[in-house]
Amino acid sequence: MAAKVIVLTSGKGGVGKTTSAAAVASGLALRGHRTVVIDFDVGLRNLDLIMGCERRVVFDFINVINGDAKLNQALIKDKRNDNLYIFPTSQTRDKEALKRDGVERVLDELKASFDYIVCDSPAGIEHGAITALYFADTAIIVTNPEVSSVRDSDRIIGILASKSRRAENNQEPVEIHLLLTRYSPERVEKGEMLAIEDVKEILSIPLLGVVPESESVLRASNTGTPVVFDDGSPAGQAYLDAVARLLGEPRELRFLRPERRSFFRNLFGRA
Amino acid sequence: MRLLDLLFPERRNTAAVARDRLKIVLAHERASRAAPDFLPALQKELLEVVGRYVEIRDDMLRVNLARSGETSLLEINVELDGAVIKPVGNGNGSGRTRPAPPIVVAKPDPGSDPPWVKPG
């Protein structure tokens, strides 16, 4: 199988790109695919923290682009799954250090040894974000059910259609998926939050998954464990469903009903 | 029912408001994103040409490109309401054509009514 480059992008910051990149990459690895997840957010490195490997970073993406380090010196092997590698970025350089031809060379080298290359894009529509999406075969648009996030997603979808390598070379367009995160069925039921159908209709791209707002996401980032490794977490299950759909397996959407908590669970229980 | 309404005032469905606002703003933004880059240049050059013959302010000429399906429609609207025709001697029998007057694109007069106000 030819290696696939998947970018997680959103335009807006804080919607869950890094959380989702970590979860999707871990999910693909759990399904037996050799996967590397790359941090494109030069200067604001965070994927290492979310993946729990921040103390193992020696060399980074920019070192490899500049030829100061070999790829295998910079790649960090995940301790939980043998198929999973983390490729951290530089914390000290700026985004202009991402030279397009250098990125292309590194991606080509990675394609030889991995099935999936998951790119965690920075927010915005500047150089770093454009470089992250430029080489993508597949794009996962991470969107919150909220007006500014939906608008920025629409903008990024437009950029994918015009500025990606596939668009510039008149190739088959980038495969675009919607990943709706921080979804709260309770608030949707009250008419306080855009529903799945609203966002799907407005953006008119196929839905890959819906991740419910969940306390387990913060717990996961606290400990540096991607949320899919938390077996009891609805968010983790929702990400695993999304990964299955990405692999072409149909899965019903779950966790979309408001949780009816019993009186006693409210008294004694924990979410 | 009245009493219930008083006790639990109906909260506005703000999600519906969000959806409608998004639909409107995105329709607008997608249309302007699809506009080709040459439109501002085209508008400027048209203003120069028309301005040789008629006194025209730059807000009196509008260029718009509309697309529907396979068809594109380039729409150029020139408003000449009250415009002064410049005397240009073309074929006035003297046997030589005068050079075209220099291009003057008048700026909108801040005191006058905006062009969408019909003179009363």
XYZ file of N, CA and C in Angstrom, chain B residues 88-98:
33
model
N -15.882 65.769 -27.025
C -14.768 65.105 -27.680
C -14.980 65.230 -29.174
N -14.012 65.777 -29.882
C -14.180 65.983 -31.306
C -13.801 64.759 -32.104
N -14.795 64.011 -32.482
C -14.538 62.876 -33.352
C -15.208 63.157 -34.686
N -14.452 63.182 -35.739
C -15.011 63.403 -37.069
C -15.714 64.746 -37.171
N -15.108 65.848 -36.750
C -15.764 67.155 -36.784
C -15.422 67.920 -38.065
N -14.932 67.182 -39.027
C -14.734 67.783 -40.343
C -13.416 68.487 -40.505
N -12.641 68.700 -39.499
C -11.392 69.430 -39.610
C -10.280 68.542 -40.171
N -10.572 67.254 -40.280
C -9.602 66.390 -40.922
C -8.574 65.817 -39.976
N -8.539 66.327 -38.790
C -7.610 65.682 -37.864
C -8.327 65.438 -36.539
N -8.002 64.344 -35.989
C -8.671 64.020 -34.729
C -7.848 64.603 -33.594
N -8.541 65.174 -32.689
C -7.854 65.696 -31.520
C -7.411 64.546 -30.627
